[in-house]
Amino acid sequence: MIVLPQISPTPLSVFFPRPDSIPPPLTVARVFGSWTVDPWVLVPLLAAGVAYVAGVRALKRKGIEWRRGRTVLWFVGLGTIALSTGSVVGVYDNALFSMSAVQHMMLQMIAPAPLGLAAPVTLALRAMSGRPRKILLGVVHSRYVRVVSHPLVAYLFFVISPFVLIYSPLFQLSITNDWVHELVHLHFVLVGALLYWPLLGVDPLPNPMPWVMRLLLVIGLGPAHIVLGIPIMLRDSLIASDYFTRVAAAWGTDALADQKVGGGLLWIFGDVVVLFLLAGMFVQWNRSEKREQRRVDRHLDRRYGAAATTTPWWLTDDPRAPRSMPNFVEDTTPGPPTADTTVADSGASGPAAGEAARPQSSPAAPASSELLDQSLTSSTPSISPEEHHS
């Protein structure tokens, strides 16, 4: 380790060699051989994994099956957080701006996606009962959660957070203070989870949003990363210059070149993740439509049973054959007198005039409304709700 004596130690330096020291210069061998253990990250990750497995077992005791794929996704998300803080990314996050950029992208954009697809809130609601379940429901539907999880609010938090961190003194503070460093990690995971919660739509939502709006928000993440990354690539001065100048002096490297690489990673990394998000959301959209279709089918089955259905006419009739219209008979039943008949009656006298003004009717001809009902009954097949399955 290379000591930087100018940086004052922090309370957590008793447990961590960072930030008063940095690792040796990065090489190809150290990319795969540099690892560290951060208890402040590892312990919560282990607790989250144990809690999820306990929830799955609780459902199994109730006779409810839980998808294995969701369990796998949960541990993929936890593993992503562990890699971002314990691998070479975590070892060099306080020495290279590029590694810090990769770490923030992993925590904010990658890890929350599988965590959200694992449906942890749904699992907890199904596994819990009684008062704990009511408390969780109260939290999910509370006014505070409803506000911060609103898609537009979550989107703003997601987009603004990297700008606030990088373009303020908070960035240097986060790499020179262990407490702030860990809180920034937690912040990025939570901000990503808040956005992916309504976007993915797997868990119950206090603010449901149409799929079209979700896709538009994801598409809007692309320009945000362009605006974030390109100015850093074009910048001629160092971010957190006091700190990275000392690191470059200790290593004998070009910190500005590494910063430009970090800006490019923020741009490209973000846009690539957006493409994967769009693909995943299209899959989720398709699954959502299929679930809704199955729900309607179950409802119709419960209501009408499994009786045989009538084949719709559009499956039996030749679409090229002309369909004959019902032969309606003109209604000649006398109705109330109109202005024309009144004038006619006033211009004639005697019974002959009255007979001339009154239209002749056929006593055997039924009313047109009856014929309309009969023709529709005989010519149009009955389409029952069971034909939803056809």
Short mmCIF file of C-alpha atoms in Angstrom, two decimals:
data_model
loop_
_atom_site.label_atom_id
_atom_site.label_comp_id
_atom_site.label_asym_id
_atom_site.label_seq_id
_atom_site.Cartn_x
_atom_site.Cartn_y
_atom_site.Cartn_z
CA MET A 1 0.00 0.00 0.00
CA ILE A 2 1.14 3.55 -0.74
CA VAL A 3 0.62 5.91 2.20
CA LEU A 4 -0.81 9.39 1.65
CA PRO A 5 0.12 11.22 4.85
CA GLN A 6 -1.68 14.41 3.87
CA ILE A 7 -5.08 12.74 4.35
CA SER A 8 -6.21 12.67 7.95
CA PRO A 9 -7.49 9.32 9.29
CA THR A 10 -11.16 8.76 10.09
CA PRO A 11 -12.82 6.73 12.91
CA LEU A 12 -13.31 3.73 10.64
CA SER A 13 -9.63 3.66 9.70
CA VAL A 14 -9.21 1.29 12.64
CA PHE A 15 -10.95 -1.35 10.52
CA PHE A 16 -10.02 -0.21 7.01
CA PRO A 17 -6.66 0.88 5.56
CA ARG A 18 -8.56 3.40 3.44
CA PRO A 19 -8.52 6.39 2.90
CA ASP A 20 -5.10 7.23 4.38
CA SER A 21 -3.51 4.76 1.98
CA ILE A 22 -4.04 3.59 -1.57
CA PRO A 23 -3.18 0.32 -3.34
CA PRO A 24 -0.16 0.01 -5.65
CA PRO A 25 -0.55 1.05 -9.30
CA LEU A 26 -3.04 -1.05 -11.23
CA THR A 27 -1.70 -3.82 -13.46
CA VAL A 28 -3.31 -6.64 -15.42
CA ALA A 29 -2.44 -9.12 -12.69
CA ARG A 30 -3.98 -6.92 -10.01
CA VAL A 31 -7.21 -6.59 -11.99
CA PHE A 32 -8.00 -10.23 -11.19
CA GLY A 33 -6.05 -10.58 -7.96
CA SER A 34 -7.17 -7.54 -5.99
CA TRP A 35 -9.89 -8.29 -3.43
CA THR A 36 -11.04 -6.75 -0.19
CA VAL A 37 -13.66 -7.49 2.44
CA ASP A 38 -15.89 -4.65 3.63
CA PRO A 39 -17.84 -5.83 6.71
CA TRP A 40 -20.16 -2.86 6.51
CA VAL A 41 -21.31 -4.17 3.13
CA LEU A 42 -20.88 -7.92 3.62
CA VAL A 43 -22.98 -8.23 6.78
CA PRO A 44 -26.10 -6.52 5.30
CA LEU A 45 -25.75 -8.60 2.13
CA LEU A 46 -25.64 -11.84 4.13
CA ALA A 47 -28.64 -10.71 6.18
CA ALA A 48 -30.60 -9.91 3.00
CA GLY A 49 -29.78 -13.32 1.54
CA VAL A 50 -30.81 -15.17 4.69
CA ALA A 51 -34.05 -13.17 4.96
CA TYR A 52 -34.99 -13.95 1.36
CA VAL A 53 -34.36 -17.69 1.79
CA ALA A 54 -36.39 -17.64 5.01
CA GLY A 55 -39.29 -16.05 3.15
CA VAL A 56 -39.15 -18.69 0.42
CA ARG A 57 -39.18 -21.48 3.02
CA ALA A 58 -42.11 -19.87 4.81
CA LEU A 59 -44.08 -19.92 1.56
CA LYS A 60 -43.14 -23.55 0.98
CA ARG A 61 -44.51 -24.48 4.41
CA LYS A 62 -47.77 -22.83 3.36
CA GLY A 63 -47.84 -24.90 0.19
CA ILE A 64 -47.04 -21.93 -2.06
CA GLU A 65 -44.39 -22.35 -4.72
CA TRP A 66 -41.94 -19.52 -5.37
CA ARG A 67 -40.10 -19.23 -8.66
CA ARG A 68 -36.51 -20.34 -8.45
CA GLY A 69 -35.60 -17.75 -11.04
CA ARG A 70 -36.56 -14.98 -8.65
CA THR A 71 -34.33 -16.42 -5.94
CA VAL A 72 -31.46 -16.59 -8.42
CA LEU A 73 -32.07 -12.97 -9.43
CA TRP A 74 -31.98 -11.88 -5.80
CA PHE A 75 -28.55 -13.37 -5.26
CA VAL A 76 -27.34 -12.01 -8.60
CA GLY A 77 -28.21 -8.52 -7.36
CA LEU A 78 -26.51 -9.10 -4.01
CA GLY A 79 -23.48 -10.53 -5.80
CA THR A 80 -23.27 -7.44 -8.00
CA ILE A 81 -23.11 -5.24 -4.92
CA ALA A 82 -20.44 -7.50 -3.42
CA LEU A 83 -18.36 -7.34 -6.61
CA SER A 84 -18.61 -3.57 -6.84
CA THR A 85 -17.26 -3.16 -3.30
CA GLY A 86 -14.98 -6.18 -2.85
CA SER A 87 -13.34 -6.78 -6.24
CA VAL A 88 -10.75 -4.65 -8.01
CA VAL A 89 -13.48 -2.02 -8.41
CA GLY A 90 -13.80 -1.68 -4.65
CA VAL A 91 -10.06 -1.82 -4.05
CA TYR A 92 -9.28 1.01 -6.48
CA ASP A 93 -12.45 3.11 -6.11
CA ASN A 94 -10.57 5.67 -3.98
CA ALA A 95 -7.53 5.78 -6.27
CA LEU A 96 -8.96 5.94 -9.80
CA PHE A 97 -11.84 8.08 -10.98
CA SER A 98 -12.62 5.46 -13.63
CA MET A 99 -13.09 2.74 -11.00
CA SER A 100 -15.30 5.03 -8.95
CA ALA A 101 -17.46 5.64 -12.04
CA VAL A 102 -17.79 1.90 -12.72
CA GLN A 103 -18.69 1.28 -9.09
CA HIS A 104 -21.44 3.88 -9.09
CA MET A 105 -22.91 2.47 -12.30
CA MET A 106 -22.91 -1.05 -10.86
CA LEU A 107 -24.60 0.09 -7.66
CA GLN A 108 -27.14 2.41 -9.26
CA MET A 109 -28.00 0.79 -12.60
CA ILE A 110 -27.10 -2.92 -12.53
CA ALA A 111 -27.66 -4.28 -9.02
CA PRO A 112 -31.18 -2.84 -8.48
CA ALA A 113 -32.52 -4.49 -11.66
CA PRO A 114 -32.24 -8.16 -10.55
CA LEU A 115 -33.15 -7.15 -7.01
CA GLY A 116 -36.38 -5.61 -8.30
CA LEU A 117 -37.17 -8.57 -10.55
CA ALA A 118 -36.82 -10.85 -7.51
CA ALA A 119 -40.02 -9.27 -6.08
CA PRO A 120 -38.86 -8.98 -2.45
CA VAL A 121 -41.91 -6.98 -1.35
CA THR A 122 -44.29 -9.57 -2.82
CA LEU A 123 -42.35 -12.34 -1.09
CA ALA A 124 -42.49 -10.54 2.25
CA LEU A 125 -46.22 -9.86 1.98
CA ARG A 126 -46.95 -13.50 1.18
CA ALA A 127 -44.64 -14.89 3.85
CA MET A 128 -45.74 -12.54 6.62
CA SER A 129 -49.03 -12.61 8.47
CA GLY A 130 -50.81 -10.63 11.12
CA ARG A 131 -49.31 -7.44 12.46
CA PRO A 132 -45.94 -7.59 10.59
CA ARG A 133 -47.80 -7.82 7.29
CA LYS A 134 -50.03 -4.88 8.21
CA ILE A 135 -46.98 -2.81 9.14
CA LEU A 136 -45.31 -3.57 5.81
CA LEU A 137 -48.48 -2.70 3.91
CA GLY A 138 -48.71 0.54 5.85
CA VAL A 139 -45.14 1.43 4.93
CA VAL A 140 -45.62 0.56 1.24
CA HIS A 141 -48.75 2.69 1.00
CA SER A 142 -47.61 5.51 3.29
CA ARG A 143 -47.57 9.08 2.05
CA TYR A 144 -43.78 9.32 2.20
CA VAL A 145 -43.21 6.15 0.15
CA ARG A 146 -45.92 7.22 -2.27
CA VAL A 147 -44.07 10.49 -2.89
CA VAL A 148 -40.50 9.21 -3.17
CA SER A 149 -41.53 6.20 -5.28
CA HIS A 150 -43.53 8.27 -7.74
CA PRO A 151 -41.96 7.59 -11.15
CA LEU A 152 -41.13 11.22 -11.87
CA VAL A 153 -39.68 11.83 -8.40
CA ALA A 154 -37.64 8.62 -8.53
CA TYR A 155 -36.45 9.53 -12.02
CA LEU A 156 -35.23 12.94 -10.84
CA PHE A 157 -33.40 11.39 -7.87
CA PHE A 158 -31.82 8.84 -10.20
CA VAL A 159 -30.62 11.38 -12.75
CA ILE A 160 -29.54 14.16 -10.39
CA SER A 161 -27.61 12.01 -7.87
CA PRO A 162 -24.46 11.45 -10.02
CA PHE A 163 -24.31 15.15 -10.94
CA VAL A 164 -24.56 16.22 -7.30
CA LEU A 165 -21.89 13.75 -6.26
CA ILE A 166 -19.34 14.45 -9.00
CA TYR A 167 -19.70 18.22 -9.34
CA SER A 168 -19.64 19.05 -5.64
CA PRO A 169 -17.17 18.69 -2.75
CA LEU A 170 -19.14 15.59 -1.76
CA PHE A 171 -17.10 13.49 -4.20
CA GLN A 172 -13.77 14.17 -2.52
CA LEU A 173 -15.41 13.75 0.87
CA SER A 174 -16.77 10.36 -0.18
CA ILE A 175 -13.32 9.04 -1.09
CA THR A 176 -11.59 10.45 1.97
CA ASN A 177 -14.19 9.63 4.64
CA ASP A 178 -15.31 6.06 5.28
CA TRP A 179 -18.68 7.01 6.73
CA VAL A 180 -19.61 9.13 3.74
CA HIS A 181 -18.21 6.51 1.38
CA GLU A 182 -20.52 3.79 2.74
CA LEU A 183 -23.52 6.13 2.78
CA VAL A 184 -22.94 7.03 -0.87
CA HIS A 185 -22.96 3.33 -1.75
CA LEU A 186 -26.24 2.86 0.09
CA HIS A 187 -27.71 5.96 -1.53
CA PHE A 188 -27.01 4.75 -5.06
CA VAL A 189 -28.55 1.33 -4.39
CA LEU A 190 -31.68 2.87 -2.87
CA VAL A 191 -32.07 5.44 -5.65
CA GLY A 192 -31.78 2.72 -8.27
CA ALA A 193 -34.28 0.52 -6.42
CA LEU A 194 -36.76 3.41 -6.14
CA LEU A 195 -36.69 3.91 -9.90
CA TYR A 196 -36.78 0.25 -10.89
CA TRP A 197 -39.68 -0.46 -8.53
CA PRO A 198 -42.27 1.36 -10.69
CA LEU A 199 -40.42 0.67 -13.96
CA LEU A 200 -40.35 -3.11 -13.59
CA GLY A 201 -43.76 -3.30 -11.92
CA VAL A 202 -43.18 -6.71 -10.31
CA ASP A 203 -43.97 -5.70 -6.73
CA PRO A 204 -47.19 -3.92 -5.66
CA LEU A 205 -47.04 -0.22 -6.46
CA PRO A 206 -48.48 2.79 -4.63
CA ASN A 207 -48.29 4.68 -7.97
CA PRO A 208 -49.05 2.33 -10.90
CA MET A 209 -47.84 3.57 -14.26
CA PRO A 210 -48.68 2.47 -17.84
CA TRP A 211 -46.00 0.52 -19.67
CA VAL A 212 -45.66 3.20 -22.32
CA MET A 213 -44.70 5.79 -19.70
CA ARG A 214 -42.20 3.37 -18.18
CA LEU A 215 -40.51 2.89 -21.54
CA LEU A 216 -40.32 6.66 -22.05
CA LEU A 217 -38.62 7.11 -18.68
CA VAL A 218 -36.05 4.42 -19.50
CA ILE A 219 -35.37 6.01 -22.88
CA GLY A 220 -34.85 9.32 -21.07
CA LEU A 221 -31.99 7.81 -19.08
CA GLY A 222 -29.83 7.65 -22.22
CA PRO A 223 -29.49 11.42 -22.77
CA ALA A 224 -28.91 11.89 -19.04
CA HIS A 225 -25.78 9.76 -19.17
CA ILE A 226 -24.60 11.54 -22.29
CA VAL A 227 -24.89 14.87 -20.49
CA LEU A 228 -23.07 13.37 -17.51
CA GLY A 229 -20.21 11.63 -19.30
CA ILE A 230 -19.23 13.80 -22.25
CA PRO A 231 -18.44 16.99 -20.24
CA ILE A 232 -16.15 14.92 -18.02
CA MET A 233 -14.37 13.59 -21.11
CA LEU A 234 -13.85 17.14 -22.39
CA ARG A 235 -12.85 18.60 -19.02
CA ASP A 236 -9.28 19.89 -18.70
CA SER A 237 -9.23 20.12 -14.90
CA LEU A 238 -9.36 17.38 -12.29
CA ILE A 239 -12.41 16.60 -10.21
CA ALA A 240 -11.32 16.39 -6.55
CA SER A 241 -8.02 17.78 -7.77
CA ASP A 242 -6.34 17.96 -4.33
CA TYR A 243 -6.80 14.26 -3.79
CA PHE A 244 -6.14 12.85 -7.27
CA THR A 245 -3.08 15.06 -7.70
CA ARG A 246 -1.50 13.35 -4.69
CA VAL A 247 -2.50 9.92 -6.03
CA ALA A 248 -0.97 10.69 -9.44
CA ALA A 249 2.21 11.94 -7.77
CA ALA A 250 2.50 8.75 -5.73
CA TRP A 251 1.88 6.54 -8.76
CA GLY A 252 3.55 8.63 -11.41
CA THR A 253 0.46 8.40 -13.64
CA ASP A 254 -1.82 10.82 -15.49
CA ALA A 255 -4.93 11.38 -13.38
CA LEU A 256 -6.58 13.56 -16.04
CA ALA A 257 -6.37 10.77 -18.62
CA ASP A 258 -8.01 8.39 -16.16
CA GLN A 259 -10.73 10.95 -15.52
CA LYS A 260 -11.48 11.14 -19.25
CA VAL A 261 -11.74 7.35 -19.34
CA GLY A 262 -14.17 7.54 -16.43
CA GLY A 263 -16.33 10.05 -18.30
CA GLY A 264 -16.46 7.75 -21.31
CA LEU A 265 -17.42 4.83 -19.10
CA LEU A 266 -20.25 6.84 -17.54
CA TRP A 267 -21.58 7.60 -21.00
CA ILE A 268 -21.17 4.20 -22.68
CA PHE A 269 -21.89 2.14 -19.58
CA GLY A 270 -25.12 4.00 -18.94
CA ASP A 271 -26.40 3.72 -22.51
CA VAL A 272 -25.62 -0.01 -22.73
CA VAL A 273 -27.49 -0.65 -19.50
CA VAL A 274 -30.44 1.35 -20.86
CA LEU A 275 -30.59 -0.95 -23.90
CA PHE A 276 -30.68 -4.01 -21.67
CA LEU A 277 -33.35 -2.36 -19.54
CA LEU A 278 -35.51 -1.73 -22.59
CA ALA A 279 -35.19 -5.37 -23.66
CA GLY A 280 -36.06 -6.56 -20.16
CA MET A 281 -39.04 -4.24 -19.93
CA PHE A 282 -40.45 -5.48 -23.23
CA VAL A 283 -40.24 -9.01 -21.83
CA GLN A 284 -41.96 -7.89 -18.62
CA TRP A 285 -44.65 -6.12 -20.62
CA ASN A 286 -45.36 -9.28 -22.59
CA ARG A 287 -45.51 -11.36 -19.42
CA SER A 288 -47.84 -8.82 -17.83
CA GLU A 289 -50.25 -9.07 -20.76
CA LYS A 290 -50.20 -12.86 -20.57
CA ARG A 291 -50.88 -12.77 -16.82
CA GLU A 292 -53.83 -10.48 -17.42
CA GLN A 293 -55.14 -12.84 -20.10
CA ARG A 294 -54.86 -15.82 -17.75
CA ARG A 295 -56.62 -13.86 -15.02
CA VAL A 296 -59.55 -13.10 -17.35
CA ASP A 297 -59.66 -16.74 -18.45
CA ARG A 298 -59.83 -17.94 -14.85
CA HIS A 299 -62.61 -15.48 -14.12
CA LEU A 300 -64.63 -16.69 -17.11
CA ASP A 301 -64.03 -20.33 -16.17
CA ARG A 302 -65.29 -19.73 -12.64
CA ARG A 303 -68.35 -17.95 -13.91
CA TYR A 304 -69.37 -20.16 -16.84
CA GLY A 305 -67.55 -23.44 -16.19
CA ALA A 306 -65.97 -25.63 -18.83
CA ALA A 307 -69.08 -26.15 -20.97
CA ALA A 308 -68.72 -26.46 -24.72
CA THR A 309 -68.70 -23.16 -26.49
CA THR A 310 -70.38 -22.06 -29.67
CA THR A 311 -68.04 -21.65 -32.61
CA PRO A 312 -68.05 -17.99 -33.67
CA TRP A 313 -69.49 -17.23 -37.09
CA TRP A 314 -66.21 -15.66 -38.26
CA LEU A 315 -64.57 -19.10 -37.92
CA THR A 316 -67.23 -20.98 -39.87
CA ASP A 317 -68.53 -18.58 -42.52
CA ASP A 318 -66.64 -17.87 -45.72
CA PRO A 319 -65.41 -14.27 -45.36
CA ARG A 320 -65.60 -13.84 -49.15
CA ALA A 321 -69.29 -14.75 -49.29
CA PRO A 322 -71.70 -11.80 -49.11
CA ARG A 323 -73.75 -11.75 -45.94
CA SER A 324 -77.47 -11.15 -46.62
CA MET A 325 -79.19 -8.48 -44.62
CA PRO A 326 -82.47 -9.29 -42.82
CA ASN A 327 -85.56 -8.71 -44.97
CA PHE A 328 -87.42 -6.17 -42.92
CA VAL A 329 -91.14 -5.58 -43.62
CA GLU A 330 -92.28 -2.00 -43.64
CA ASP A 331 -94.30 -1.09 -40.60
CA THR A 332 -97.74 0.14 -41.69
CA THR A 333 -99.32 0.27 -38.28
CA PRO A 334 -101.17 3.60 -37.91
CA GLY A 335 -99.52 5.98 -35.48
CA PRO A 336 -100.53 9.32 -33.98
CA PRO A 337 -101.71 12.01 -36.41
CA THR A 338 -99.04 14.29 -37.84
CA ALA A 339 -99.22 17.78 -39.26
CA ASP A 340 -99.61 16.38 -42.79
CA THR A 341 -102.51 14.12 -41.91
CA THR A 342 -104.16 16.89 -39.93
CA VAL A 343 -104.00 19.18 -42.93
CA ALA A 344 -105.30 16.41 -45.16
CA ASP A 345 -108.15 15.69 -42.79
CA SER A 346 -109.04 19.36 -42.60
CA GLY A 347 -109.19 19.62 -46.41
CA ALA A 348 -111.63 16.73 -46.90
CA SER A 349 -115.08 15.94 -45.57
CA GLY A 350 -117.02 12.81 -44.95
CA PRO A 351 -115.94 9.28 -44.26
CA ALA A 352 -114.33 8.87 -47.69
CA ALA A 353 -111.90 11.69 -46.97
CA GLY A 354 -110.94 10.12 -43.66
CA GLU A 355 -110.30 6.79 -45.36
CA ALA A 356 -108.23 8.45 -48.07
CA ALA A 357 -106.00 10.22 -45.55
CA ARG A 358 -105.44 7.07 -43.48
CA PRO A 359 -102.73 4.69 -44.82
CA GLN A 360 -103.85 1.16 -45.58
CA SER A 361 -102.39 -1.42 -43.21
CA SER A 362 -102.19 -5.17 -43.34
CA PRO A 363 -103.66 -6.66 -40.19
CA ALA A 364 -101.48 -9.78 -40.58
CA ALA A 365 -98.16 -7.89 -40.79
CA PRO A 366 -96.23 -7.94 -37.49
CA ALA A 367 -94.50 -4.87 -36.09
CA SER A 368 -91.00 -4.08 -37.32
CA SER A 369 -89.53 -4.25 -33.79
CA GLU A 370 -90.69 -7.85 -33.50
CA LEU A 371 -89.23 -8.69 -36.91
CA LEU A 372 -85.95 -7.03 -35.94
CA ASP A 373 -85.71 -9.13 -32.79
CA GLN A 374 -86.55 -12.30 -34.71
CA SER A 375 -84.06 -11.59 -37.50
CA LEU A 376 -81.22 -10.82 -35.09
CA THR A 377 -82.02 -13.92 -33.09
CA SER A 378 -82.02 -16.18 -36.13
CA SER A 379 -79.13 -14.68 -38.13
CA THR A 380 -76.56 -13.73 -35.44
CA PRO A 381 -74.97 -16.57 -33.44
CA SER A 382 -74.87 -16.23 -29.69
CA ILE A 383 -71.37 -15.28 -28.54
CA SER A 384 -70.96 -16.34 -24.96
CA PRO A 385 -68.02 -15.33 -22.80
CA GLU A 386 -66.67 -18.88 -23.02
CA GLU A 387 -65.62 -18.12 -26.59
CA HIS A 388 -62.83 -16.05 -25.10
CA HIS A 389 -60.84 -19.29 -25.19
CA SER A 390 -61.38 -19.84 -28.95
#
